[in-house]
Amino acid sequence: MTIEPIKYQRGKHLLTIIHQLLKSKQGPTAIRYSIYLLLLVICFNLFNVLNSFVGRDFISSIEQKNEVGFYQFALLYGLLFLLSAGIGSIYRFMEERLGILWREQLTWRLTGSYLSERTYHNILNQKGIENPDQRITDDVKAFTTTTLSFLLLFLGGVFSAISFAGVLWSINPILFLVAVLYALIGTISTIFLGKELIRLNYNQLDLEANYRSDLLHIKQHAESIAVTHRELRMSVRLKSKLKKLVTNFKKLISVNLRLSLFTNSYNYFIQIIPMLIIAPSYMRGEIEFGVITQAGLAFTTLLNAFSLIVSQFQSISAFTAVVKRIQTLDTAMVHSESTNKNKEKLNYHSDEIQFENFSIYSGDKSKFILDHLNLTIKTKERWLITANDEETKLSFFRALAGISNHQEGKILKPSRDEILFLPEQPYLPPGRLRNVIVPAFLGNSVSDFQVMKELKNHNLDTLVKRLGGLSALKEWDDELSLAEKFRISTIRIQFAKPKFVVIDRPTSSVGKFEISKILKKFHNLGITSIVLAKGEETALEYDYHLNLTHFGKWSVNRMSPFLKEA
């Protein structure tokens, strides 16, 4: 793909994001703030033009030794400064309000896409979409503030060019043409000298995020690293990433040095060029001394308007990298969300779980884990699924949950709310304990008394009192033991009453007698239980047994409703 289409895509994506802001619920407020900013930009430039004329007469009054005129123009000058300062402060306030409004809208839209249809899981470790958390936070912040800043700079440049082009042309047409030519040469030279910055800035953002991600990994797994003495391994890994980060940053510094040498020289010559062209006219008595000052101000302002790429190239290159990172993330999330929705429509069935020529294969497609399974699991049935190895069991669980990409055939199953999954390592999100136990759709229809009754049935009532009651707000996944998390998860399932529940190796959390009690409770509630276990675990009270063996082979047996050994 050539550079031009890539740039076109980024520009198109930028316009799409702006359009989404205007169409969102924040749109009317964003439009109102934009109108205010546009009016302020116009006012600011009008005052700048007025300042140039007042400044010209102020300097001329000094040169002419006009004391009355000096104080009059000084007073007018001061008044214009105060008004300009007030406009500038309001302008800054409006820009920041619009910036935070846009950041809120874009952050929440990306967060919604990230959490929708398991997108966060599907894009995990995808090449080119590393560190989505940083992109949704840091990159969105940089994107909204910088985009707004550049748009306003561009608008300001347009109005400055319009306002001061006439002033400069009236003073000296040659000076106007010199400004245009100087800005053109500077822009072309800056692009040539700094073109590598976009790639280097993009790489730097990823390298910084990857290093920070490894430091976060150490924090999250501090105990495991300490117990297994993996400090040296982590040290080598971090040192390697830091070396890449520093190497890229050194290249960035070198390009910035080359660019700075040019832009600094460019900016210094701006100060002397108008003097070289206008001063001879003053010496010949053709103009007043104040005109030199006005010409300098008009030339500098006009050149700054024409030289936005020169003055802002380093910021533009960093901004382009941010736009690219958000574009790749947004595109990947939209694609993932659309794919998952289509997959769910195709695999939707109201009352049963049906496997139609369903196969699971290893990631490199070198072997079948499950070969052409044809099976129907009906409601109110109890199924035991055993496997000879952990890979087979986990692959089947992941396929049922819809988070496996290494499969063929179809699984027709109920909607997501009608089939719940309880993994071997139960997860409880942070929040109030009652909200963790009672599904959100039930609201207040489940009383605290009912919740406490179920907790007592599972010997968790004393734990609730110890932790501060049902309103306690904690990180439950870190606060509770494996068995406590499993019991709370089963209570939540009882309240939710789905058609199906899939449990992965429950004996990892609680004893077999307690599992039997829980499964009987589910059966009485009309919940179909599907329990995955290893081949050596005890088979409790089930109706059917699906056994997954080597080379993708499988068999189904009907079981008697009595306790048996597998």
Coordinates of C-alpha atoms in Angstrom, one line a residue:
M1 CA 0.0 0.0 0.0
T2 CA 1.4 3.4 -1.0
I3 CA 1.8 6.3 1.4
E4 CA -0.9 8.4 -0.3
P5 CA -3.8 5.9 0.4
I6 CA -2.6 5.4 4.0
K7 CA -2.7 9.2 4.6
Y8 CA -6.1 9.3 2.8
Q9 CA -7.4 6.6 5.1
R10 CA -6.2 8.5 8.2
G11 CA -7.7 11.7 7.1
K12 CA -11.0 9.9 6.3
H13 CA -10.9 8.3 9.7
L14 CA -10.3 11.6 11.4
L15 CA -13.3 13.1 9.6
T16 CA -15.4 10.1 10.7
I17 CA -14.4 10.6 14.3
I18 CA -15.4 14.3 14.1
H19 CA -18.7 13.3 12.5
Q20 CA -19.4 10.8 15.3
L21 CA -18.9 13.5 17.9
L22 CA -21.3 15.9 16.1
K23 CA -23.9 13.1 15.9
S24 CA -23.6 12.0 19.5
K25 CA -25.5 13.3 22.5
Q26 CA -22.6 15.7 23.1
G27 CA -23.0 17.0 19.6
P28 CA -25.1 20.1 20.2
T29 CA -22.8 21.2 23.0
A30 CA -19.8 20.6 20.8
I31 CA -21.3 22.6 18.0
R32 CA -22.1 25.5 20.4
Y33 CA -18.5 25.5 21.8
S34 CA -17.2 25.4 18.2
I35 CA -19.2 28.4 17.2
Y36 CA -18.0 30.3 20.3
L37 CA -14.4 29.4 19.4
L38 CA -14.8 30.5 15.8
L39 CA -16.1 33.9 16.9
L40 CA -13.3 34.3 19.4
V41 CA -10.7 33.5 16.7
I42 CA -12.2 36.2 14.5
C43 CA -12.2 38.7 17.3
F44 CA -8.6 37.8 18.3
N45 CA -7.3 38.4 14.8
L46 CA -9.3 41.7 14.5
F47 CA -7.7 42.9 17.7
N48 CA -4.3 41.8 16.4
V49 CA -4.7 43.9 13.3
L50 CA -5.9 46.8 15.3
N51 CA -2.9 46.4 17.7
S52 CA -0.6 46.6 14.7
F53 CA -2.0 50.0 13.7
V54 CA -2.0 51.3 17.3
G55 CA 1.5 50.0 17.7
R56 CA 2.6 51.8 14.6
D57 CA 1.2 55.1 15.7
F58 CA 2.6 54.5 19.3
I59 CA 6.2 54.0 18.0
S60 CA 5.8 56.9 15.5
S61 CA 4.7 59.3 18.4
I62 CA 8.0 58.4 20.1
E63 CA 10.0 59.0 17.0
Q64 CA 8.2 62.4 16.5
K65 CA 8.5 63.3 20.2
N66 CA 4.7 63.8 20.3
E67 CA 4.1 63.5 24.1
V68 CA 0.3 63.9 24.0
G69 CA 0.0 61.3 21.2
F70 CA 2.4 59.0 23.1
Y71 CA 0.2 58.9 26.2
Q72 CA -3.0 58.6 24.2
F73 CA -1.7 55.7 22.1
A74 CA -0.2 54.1 25.2
L75 CA -3.6 54.1 27.0
L76 CA -5.3 52.7 23.9
Y77 CA -2.5 50.1 23.6
G78 CA -3.0 49.0 27.2
L79 CA -6.8 48.8 26.7
L80 CA -6.4 46.6 23.6
F81 CA -3.9 44.4 25.5
L82 CA -6.5 43.9 28.3
L83 CA -9.2 43.0 25.9
S84 CA -6.9 40.6 24.0
A85 CA -5.9 39.0 27.3
G86 CA -9.6 38.5 28.2
I87 CA -10.4 37.0 24.8
G88 CA -7.4 34.7 25.0
S89 CA -8.5 33.4 28.4
I90 CA -12.0 32.8 27.3
Y91 CA -10.7 31.1 24.2
R92 CA -8.5 28.8 26.3
F93 CA -11.4 27.9 28.5
M94 CA -13.7 27.1 25.6
E95 CA -11.0 25.0 23.9
E96 CA -10.4 22.9 27.1
R97 CA -14.2 22.4 27.6
L98 CA -14.6 21.2 24.0
G99 CA -11.5 19.0 24.4
I100 CA -12.8 17.2 27.5
L101 CA -16.2 16.9 26.0
W102 CA -14.7 15.2 22.9
R103 CA -12.4 13.0 25.0
E104 CA -15.4 11.8 27.1
Q105 CA -17.4 10.9 24.0
L106 CA -14.6 9.2 22.1
T107 CA -13.2 7.4 25.2
W108 CA -16.7 6.0 26.0
R109 CA -17.4 5.0 22.4
L110 CA -14.1 3.1 22.2
T111 CA -14.6 1.5 25.6
G112 CA -18.1 0.4 24.6
S113 CA -16.7 -1.2 21.4
Y114 CA -13.9 -2.8 23.5
L115 CA -16.3 -4.5 25.9
S116 CA -18.9 -5.3 23.3
E117 CA -19.1 -8.8 21.7
R118 CA -15.9 -9.9 23.6
T119 CA -13.8 -7.6 21.4
Y120 CA -11.3 -7.1 24.2
H121 CA -10.6 -10.9 24.0
N122 CA -10.6 -11.2 20.2
I123 CA -8.0 -8.4 19.7
L124 CA -5.8 -9.7 22.5
N125 CA -2.2 -10.0 21.3
Q126 CA -3.1 -9.1 17.7
K127 CA -0.1 -7.6 15.9
G128 CA -0.3 -3.9 15.4
I129 CA -3.0 -3.5 18.2
E130 CA -0.7 -3.8 21.2
N131 CA -1.7 -2.0 24.5
P132 CA -5.3 -1.2 23.7
D133 CA -5.7 0.2 27.2
Q134 CA -3.1 2.9 26.6
R135 CA -4.7 3.8 23.2
I136 CA -8.1 4.3 24.8
T137 CA -6.6 6.4 27.6
D138 CA -3.4 8.2 26.7
D139 CA -3.8 8.2 23.0
V140 CA -7.4 9.5 23.0
K141 CA -6.4 12.3 25.4
A142 CA -3.5 13.3 23.0
F143 CA -5.7 12.9 20.0
T144 CA -8.6 15.1 21.1
T145 CA -6.5 17.9 22.6
T146 CA -4.0 17.9 19.7
T147 CA -6.6 17.6 17.0
L148 CA -8.5 20.5 18.5
S149 CA -5.4 22.5 18.9
F150 CA -4.4 22.0 15.2
L151 CA -7.8 22.8 13.9
L152 CA -7.9 26.0 15.9
L153 CA -4.3 26.8 14.8
F154 CA -5.3 26.2 11.2
L155 CA -8.4 28.5 11.5
G156 CA -6.3 31.1 13.3
G157 CA -3.8 30.9 10.5
V158 CA -6.4 31.3 7.8
F159 CA -7.9 34.4 9.5
S160 CA -4.4 35.8 10.3
A161 CA -3.4 35.3 6.6
I162 CA -6.6 37.1 5.5
S163 CA -6.2 39.9 8.0
F164 CA -2.5 40.6 7.6
A165 CA -2.1 39.9 3.9
G166 CA -3.8 43.2 3.1
V167 CA -1.8 45.1 5.7
L168 CA 1.5 43.7 4.4
W169 CA 0.6 44.2 0.8
S170 CA -0.3 47.9 1.5
I171 CA 3.1 48.4 3.2
N172 CA 5.2 46.6 0.5
P173 CA 4.0 44.1 -2.1
I174 CA 7.6 42.6 -2.4
L175 CA 7.6 41.9 1.4
F176 CA 4.3 39.9 1.0
L177 CA 5.8 37.8 -1.9
V178 CA 9.0 37.2 0.1
A179 CA 6.8 35.9 3.0
V180 CA 5.0 33.5 0.7
L181 CA 8.2 32.2 -0.9
Y182 CA 10.1 31.9 2.4
A183 CA 7.2 29.9 3.9
L184 CA 7.0 27.6 0.9
I185 CA 10.7 26.8 1.0
G186 CA 10.6 26.3 4.8
T187 CA 7.6 23.9 4.5
I188 CA 9.2 21.7 1.8
S189 CA 12.6 21.6 3.7
T190 CA 10.9 20.7 7.0
I191 CA 8.9 17.8 5.4
F192 CA 12.1 16.5 3.8
L193 CA 14.2 16.7 7.0
G194 CA 11.6 15.4 9.4
K195 CA 9.8 12.7 7.4
E196 CA 11.2 9.9 9.6
L197 CA 9.6 11.4 12.7
I198 CA 6.2 9.9 12.1
R199 CA 7.5 6.3 12.0
L200 CA 9.9 6.8 15.0
N201 CA 7.2 8.5 17.1
Y202 CA 4.8 5.6 16.4
N203 CA 7.4 3.0 17.4
Q204 CA 8.3 5.0 20.5
L205 CA 4.7 5.0 21.7
D206 CA 4.6 1.2 21.4
L207 CA 8.0 0.6 23.0
E208 CA 7.2 2.8 26.0
A209 CA 3.8 1.0 26.4
N210 CA 5.4 -2.4 26.2
Y211 CA 8.0 -1.6 28.8
R212 CA 5.4 -0.2 31.1
S213 CA 3.3 -3.3 30.5
D214 CA 6.1 -5.6 31.7
L215 CA 6.5 -3.5 34.8
L216 CA 2.8 -3.9 35.5
H217 CA 3.2 -7.6 34.9
I218 CA 5.8 -7.8 37.7
K219 CA 3.4 -5.9 40.0
Q220 CA 0.5 -8.2 39.3
H221 CA 2.6 -11.4 39.7
A222 CA 5.0 -10.2 42.4
E223 CA 4.4 -13.2 44.7
S224 CA 4.8 -15.8 41.9
I225 CA 8.0 -14.2 40.6
A226 CA 9.4 -14.1 44.2
V227 CA 8.5 -17.7 44.9
T228 CA 9.9 -19.1 41.6
H229 CA 13.0 -16.8 41.6
R230 CA 12.3 -15.4 38.1
E231 CA 13.8 -12.0 38.8
L232 CA 16.8 -12.7 36.5
R233 CA 14.6 -13.7 33.6
M234 CA 12.4 -10.6 34.0
S235 CA 15.5 -8.5 34.3
V236 CA 16.9 -9.8 31.0
R237 CA 13.5 -9.2 29.3
L238 CA 13.2 -5.6 30.7
K239 CA 16.8 -4.8 29.7
S240 CA 16.2 -6.0 26.1
K241 CA 13.0 -3.9 25.9
L242 CA 14.7 -0.9 27.4
K243 CA 17.6 -1.2 24.9
K244 CA 15.1 -1.1 22.0
L245 CA 13.3 1.8 23.5
V246 CA 16.5 3.8 24.0
T247 CA 17.8 3.0 20.5
N248 CA 14.6 4.2 18.9
F249 CA 14.7 7.3 21.1
K250 CA 18.3 8.1 20.1
K251 CA 17.2 8.0 16.4
L252 CA 14.3 10.3 17.4
I253 CA 16.7 12.8 19.0
S254 CA 19.0 12.8 16.0
V255 CA 16.2 13.6 13.6
N256 CA 14.9 16.3 16.0
L257 CA 18.4 17.8 16.2
R258 CA 18.6 18.0 12.4
L259 CA 15.1 19.5 12.2
S260 CA 15.7 21.9 15.1
L261 CA 18.8 23.3 13.4
F262 CA 16.7 24.2 10.4
T263 CA 13.6 25.5 12.2
N264 CA 15.6 27.6 14.6
S265 CA 17.5 29.2 11.8
Y266 CA 14.3 29.7 9.9
N267 CA 12.7 31.5 12.8
Y268 CA 15.7 33.7 13.5
F269 CA 15.8 35.0 9.9
I270 CA 12.1 36.0 10.2
Q271 CA 13.1 38.8 12.5
I272 CA 15.6 40.5 10.1
I273 CA 14.0 39.9 6.7
P274 CA 11.3 42.7 7.0
M275 CA 13.9 45.1 8.3
L276 CA 16.2 44.5 5.3
I277 CA 13.3 45.2 2.9
I278 CA 11.5 48.1 4.7
A279 CA 14.4 50.0 6.4
P280 CA 15.7 51.5 3.2
S281 CA 12.3 53.1 2.6
Y282 CA 12.5 54.8 6.0
M283 CA 16.0 56.0 5.4
R284 CA 14.8 57.6 2.2
G285 CA 12.0 59.3 4.2
E286 CA 9.2 57.5 2.3
I287 CA 7.6 56.0 5.5
E288 CA 7.4 56.7 9.2
F289 CA 9.5 54.8 11.7
G290 CA 6.4 53.0 13.2
V291 CA 5.7 51.4 9.8
I292 CA 8.9 49.3 10.3
T293 CA 7.4 47.9 13.5
Q294 CA 4.1 47.3 11.9
A295 CA 5.7 45.6 8.9
G296 CA 7.7 43.4 11.3
L297 CA 4.6 42.3 13.2
A298 CA 2.5 41.8 10.0
F299 CA 5.4 39.8 8.3
T300 CA 5.9 37.6 11.4
T301 CA 2.2 37.0 11.8
L302 CA 1.6 36.2 8.2
L303 CA 4.7 34.0 8.0
N304 CA 3.6 32.1 11.1
A305 CA 0.2 31.5 9.4
F306 CA 1.9 30.1 6.3
S307 CA 4.5 28.2 8.3
L308 CA 2.3 26.0 10.5
I309 CA 4.0 22.8 9.1
V310 CA 7.5 24.3 9.9
S311 CA 6.6 25.4 13.4
Q312 CA 4.5 22.4 14.3
F313 CA 6.1 19.5 12.4
Q314 CA 7.4 17.7 15.5
S315 CA 3.9 17.9 17.1
I316 CA 2.3 16.9 13.8
S317 CA 4.5 13.8 13.5
A318 CA 3.7 12.7 17.0
F319 CA 0.0 13.4 16.4
T320 CA 0.1 11.4 13.1
A321 CA 1.4 8.4 15.1
V322 CA -1.5 8.8 17.6
V323 CA -4.0 9.0 14.8
K324 CA -2.6 5.8 13.3
R325 CA -2.8 4.0 16.7
I326 CA -6.4 5.0 17.3
Q327 CA -7.3 4.1 13.7
T328 CA -5.9 0.6 13.9
L329 CA -7.6 0.0 17.2
D330 CA -10.9 1.4 16.1
T331 CA -10.9 -0.5 12.8
A332 CA -9.9 -3.8 14.5
M333 CA -12.7 -3.4 17.2
V334 CA -15.4 -2.6 14.6
H335 CA -14.4 -5.6 12.5
S336 CA -14.3 -7.9 15.6
E337 CA -17.6 -6.7 16.8
S338 CA -19.3 -7.2 13.4
T339 CA -17.8 -10.7 13.0
N340 CA -18.9 -11.8 16.4
K341 CA -22.5 -10.5 15.9
N342 CA -22.7 -12.4 12.6
K343 CA -21.3 -15.5 14.2
E344 CA -23.8 -15.3 17.1
K345 CA -26.7 -14.9 14.6
L346 CA -25.6 -18.0 12.7
N347 CA -25.1 -20.0 15.9
Y348 CA -28.3 -19.0 17.7
H349 CA -30.7 -21.7 18.9
S350 CA -33.5 -21.1 21.4
D351 CA -33.7 -24.3 23.5
E352 CA -30.8 -26.6 22.9
I353 CA -27.0 -26.9 22.3
Q354 CA -26.4 -28.6 19.0
F355 CA -23.0 -29.6 17.6
E356 CA -23.1 -30.2 13.8
N357 CA -19.9 -31.7 12.4
F358 CA -18.0 -29.7 15.0
S359 CA -14.2 -30.0 15.1
I360 CA -11.5 -28.4 17.1
Y361 CA -7.9 -28.4 16.0
S362 CA -4.6 -27.2 17.4
G363 CA -3.3 -23.7 16.7
D364 CA -0.9 -24.9 14.0
K365 CA -3.6 -27.2 12.6
S366 CA -1.3 -30.2 13.0
K367 CA -3.8 -32.3 14.9
F368 CA -7.5 -32.7 15.7
I369 CA -8.5 -32.2 19.3
L370 CA -12.1 -33.0 18.5
D371 CA -13.2 -34.6 15.3
H372 CA -16.7 -34.1 13.8
L373 CA -18.8 -34.1 16.9
N374 CA -22.6 -34.4 16.3
L375 CA -24.5 -34.1 19.5
T376 CA -27.6 -32.4 21.0
I377 CA -27.8 -31.3 24.7
K378 CA -31.4 -30.7 25.7
T379 CA -32.7 -28.6 28.6
K380 CA -33.0 -30.2 32.0
E381 CA -30.3 -32.8 31.2
R382 CA -27.1 -33.4 33.2
W383 CA -24.0 -34.0 31.3
L384 CA -20.5 -35.0 32.4
I385 CA -17.7 -34.3 29.9
T386 CA -14.3 -35.9 30.5
A387 CA -11.0 -35.6 28.7
N388 CA -7.7 -37.4 28.9
D389 CA -5.7 -34.2 28.9
E390 CA -6.0 -30.6 29.9
E391 CA -5.6 -29.2 26.4
T392 CA -8.7 -31.1 25.1
K393 CA -10.8 -30.1 28.1
L394 CA -9.9 -26.5 28.0
S395 CA -10.3 -26.3 24.2
F396 CA -13.8 -27.7 24.5
F397 CA -14.7 -25.2 27.2
R398 CA -13.4 -22.3 25.2
A399 CA -15.3 -23.5 22.1
L400 CA -18.5 -23.7 24.1
A401 CA -17.9 -20.2 25.4
G402 CA -17.3 -18.8 21.9
I403 CA -13.7 -17.7 22.5
S404 CA -11.9 -20.2 20.3
N405 CA -10.8 -19.5 16.7
H406 CA -9.4 -23.0 16.0
Q407 CA -12.6 -24.8 15.0
E408 CA -14.9 -25.9 12.2
G409 CA -18.5 -26.8 11.9
K410 CA -21.3 -25.3 14.0
I411 CA -22.4 -24.9 17.6
L412 CA -26.0 -23.9 17.8
K413 CA -26.8 -22.6 21.3
P414 CA -29.0 -20.3 23.3
S415 CA -28.5 -16.5 23.6
R416 CA -25.6 -15.3 25.8
D417 CA -27.9 -14.7 28.8
E418 CA -29.3 -18.2 28.7
I419 CA -25.9 -20.0 29.0
L420 CA -23.5 -19.1 31.8
F421 CA -20.0 -20.3 32.3
L422 CA -18.1 -21.0 35.5
P423 CA -14.3 -21.5 34.7
E424 CA -11.9 -23.4 36.9
Q425 CA -10.6 -20.1 38.3
P426 CA -13.9 -18.2 39.0
Y427 CA -13.7 -14.4 38.5
L428 CA -15.6 -11.9 40.6
P429 CA -15.5 -8.2 39.4
P430 CA -14.8 -5.4 41.8
G431 CA -17.9 -3.6 43.2
R432 CA -20.4 -4.0 46.0
L433 CA -20.9 -7.6 47.2
R434 CA -24.6 -7.6 46.5
N435 CA -24.0 -6.4 42.9
V436 CA -21.5 -9.2 42.5
I437 CA -24.1 -11.8 43.7
V438 CA -27.3 -10.5 42.2
P439 CA -27.5 -10.1 38.4
A440 CA -28.1 -6.5 37.3
F441 CA -31.3 -7.4 35.4
L442 CA -33.0 -8.6 38.6
G443 CA -32.4 -5.3 40.4
N444 CA -34.3 -5.1 43.7
S445 CA -36.5 -8.0 43.0
V446 CA -34.1 -10.1 45.1
S447 CA -34.1 -9.0 48.7
D448 CA -31.1 -8.8 51.0
F449 CA -32.8 -11.5 53.1
Q450 CA -32.8 -13.9 50.1
V451 CA -29.2 -13.2 49.4
M452 CA -28.2 -13.7 53.1
K453 CA -30.2 -17.0 53.1
E454 CA -28.3 -18.4 50.2
L455 CA -25.0 -17.2 51.6
K456 CA -25.8 -19.0 54.9
N457 CA -26.7 -22.2 52.9
H458 CA -23.2 -22.0 51.5
N459 CA -21.5 -21.2 54.9
L460 CA -20.6 -17.7 53.8
D461 CA -22.7 -15.6 56.2
T462 CA -19.9 -15.1 58.7
L463 CA -17.6 -14.0 55.8
V464 CA -20.1 -11.3 54.8
K465 CA -20.2 -9.9 58.3
R466 CA -16.4 -10.0 58.5
L467 CA -16.0 -8.1 55.2
G468 CA -18.5 -5.4 56.0
G469 CA -21.9 -6.6 54.8
L470 CA -23.6 -6.7 51.4
S471 CA -22.7 -3.1 50.7
A472 CA -19.0 -3.6 51.1
L473 CA -17.0 -2.3 48.2
K474 CA -13.8 -4.4 47.5
E475 CA -11.7 -6.1 44.9
W476 CA -13.4 -9.5 45.4
D477 CA -11.1 -11.4 43.1
D478 CA -8.2 -10.7 45.4
E479 CA -10.1 -10.7 48.6
L480 CA -11.7 -14.2 48.6
S481 CA -10.4 -17.7 48.4
L482 CA -11.0 -20.0 45.4
A483 CA -13.7 -21.9 47.2
E484 CA -15.5 -18.7 48.3
K485 CA -15.4 -17.3 44.8
F486 CA -16.9 -20.6 43.4
R487 CA -19.7 -20.6 46.0
I488 CA -20.6 -17.0 45.3
S489 CA -20.6 -17.7 41.5
T490 CA -23.0 -20.6 42.0
I491 CA -25.4 -18.4 44.1
R492 CA -25.4 -15.9 41.2
I493 CA -26.3 -18.6 38.8
Q494 CA -29.2 -19.7 41.0
F495 CA -30.6 -16.2 41.0
A496 CA -30.0 -15.8 37.2
K497 CA -31.6 -19.1 36.4
P498 CA -30.1 -19.6 32.9
K499 CA -31.1 -22.6 30.7
F500 CA -27.6 -23.9 30.7
V501 CA -24.5 -23.7 33.0
V502 CA -21.1 -25.0 32.0
I503 CA -18.7 -25.7 34.9
D504 CA -15.0 -26.4 34.4
R505 CA -13.5 -28.9 36.9
P506 CA -15.4 -27.8 40.0
T507 CA -13.4 -30.2 42.2
S508 CA -10.5 -27.7 42.0
S509 CA -12.6 -25.4 44.2
V510 CA -14.8 -27.5 46.5
G511 CA -15.4 -31.1 47.5
K512 CA -17.4 -33.7 45.6
F513 CA -20.3 -33.8 48.2
E514 CA -20.8 -30.0 47.8
I515 CA -20.7 -30.3 44.0
S516 CA -23.4 -32.9 44.2
K517 CA -25.5 -30.6 46.4
I518 CA -25.1 -27.7 44.0
L519 CA -25.9 -29.7 40.9
K520 CA -29.1 -31.0 42.5
K521 CA -30.1 -27.4 43.3
F522 CA -29.5 -26.5 39.6
H523 CA -31.5 -29.5 38.4
N524 CA -34.4 -28.6 40.7
L525 CA -34.3 -25.0 39.2
G526 CA -34.5 -26.5 35.7
I527 CA -30.9 -25.5 34.8
T528 CA -29.1 -27.9 32.5
S529 CA -25.6 -28.7 34.0
I530 CA -22.6 -29.4 31.8
V531 CA -19.6 -30.3 33.9
L532 CA -16.1 -30.7 32.4
A533 CA -13.6 -32.9 34.3
K534 CA -10.5 -35.0 33.8
G535 CA -10.9 -38.7 33.2
E536 CA -9.9 -39.7 36.7
E537 CA -12.5 -37.6 38.6
T538 CA -15.6 -39.0 40.1
A539 CA -18.7 -39.1 38.1
L540 CA -21.6 -37.8 40.2
E541 CA -25.3 -37.9 39.2
Y542 CA -25.5 -37.3 35.4
D543 CA -27.7 -38.4 32.6
Y544 CA -25.1 -38.6 29.9
H545 CA -21.3 -38.9 29.7
L546 CA -19.3 -37.5 26.7
N547 CA -15.7 -38.8 26.8
L548 CA -13.1 -37.1 24.6
T549 CA -10.1 -39.3 23.9
H550 CA -7.0 -39.2 21.8
F551 CA -6.8 -38.0 18.2
G552 CA -10.1 -36.2 18.3
K553 CA -12.2 -39.4 19.0
W554 CA -15.2 -39.2 21.3
S555 CA -18.0 -41.4 22.7
V556 CA -21.4 -40.8 24.4
N557 CA -22.9 -43.1 27.1
R558 CA -26.1 -42.9 28.9
M559 CA -25.6 -43.2 32.6
S560 CA -27.8 -44.6 35.4
P561 CA -29.0 -42.0 37.9
F562 CA -26.8 -43.4 40.6
L563 CA -23.3 -42.5 41.8
K564 CA -20.6 -44.2 39.7
E565 CA -16.9 -44.0 39.3
A566 CA -15.7 -42.8 35.9

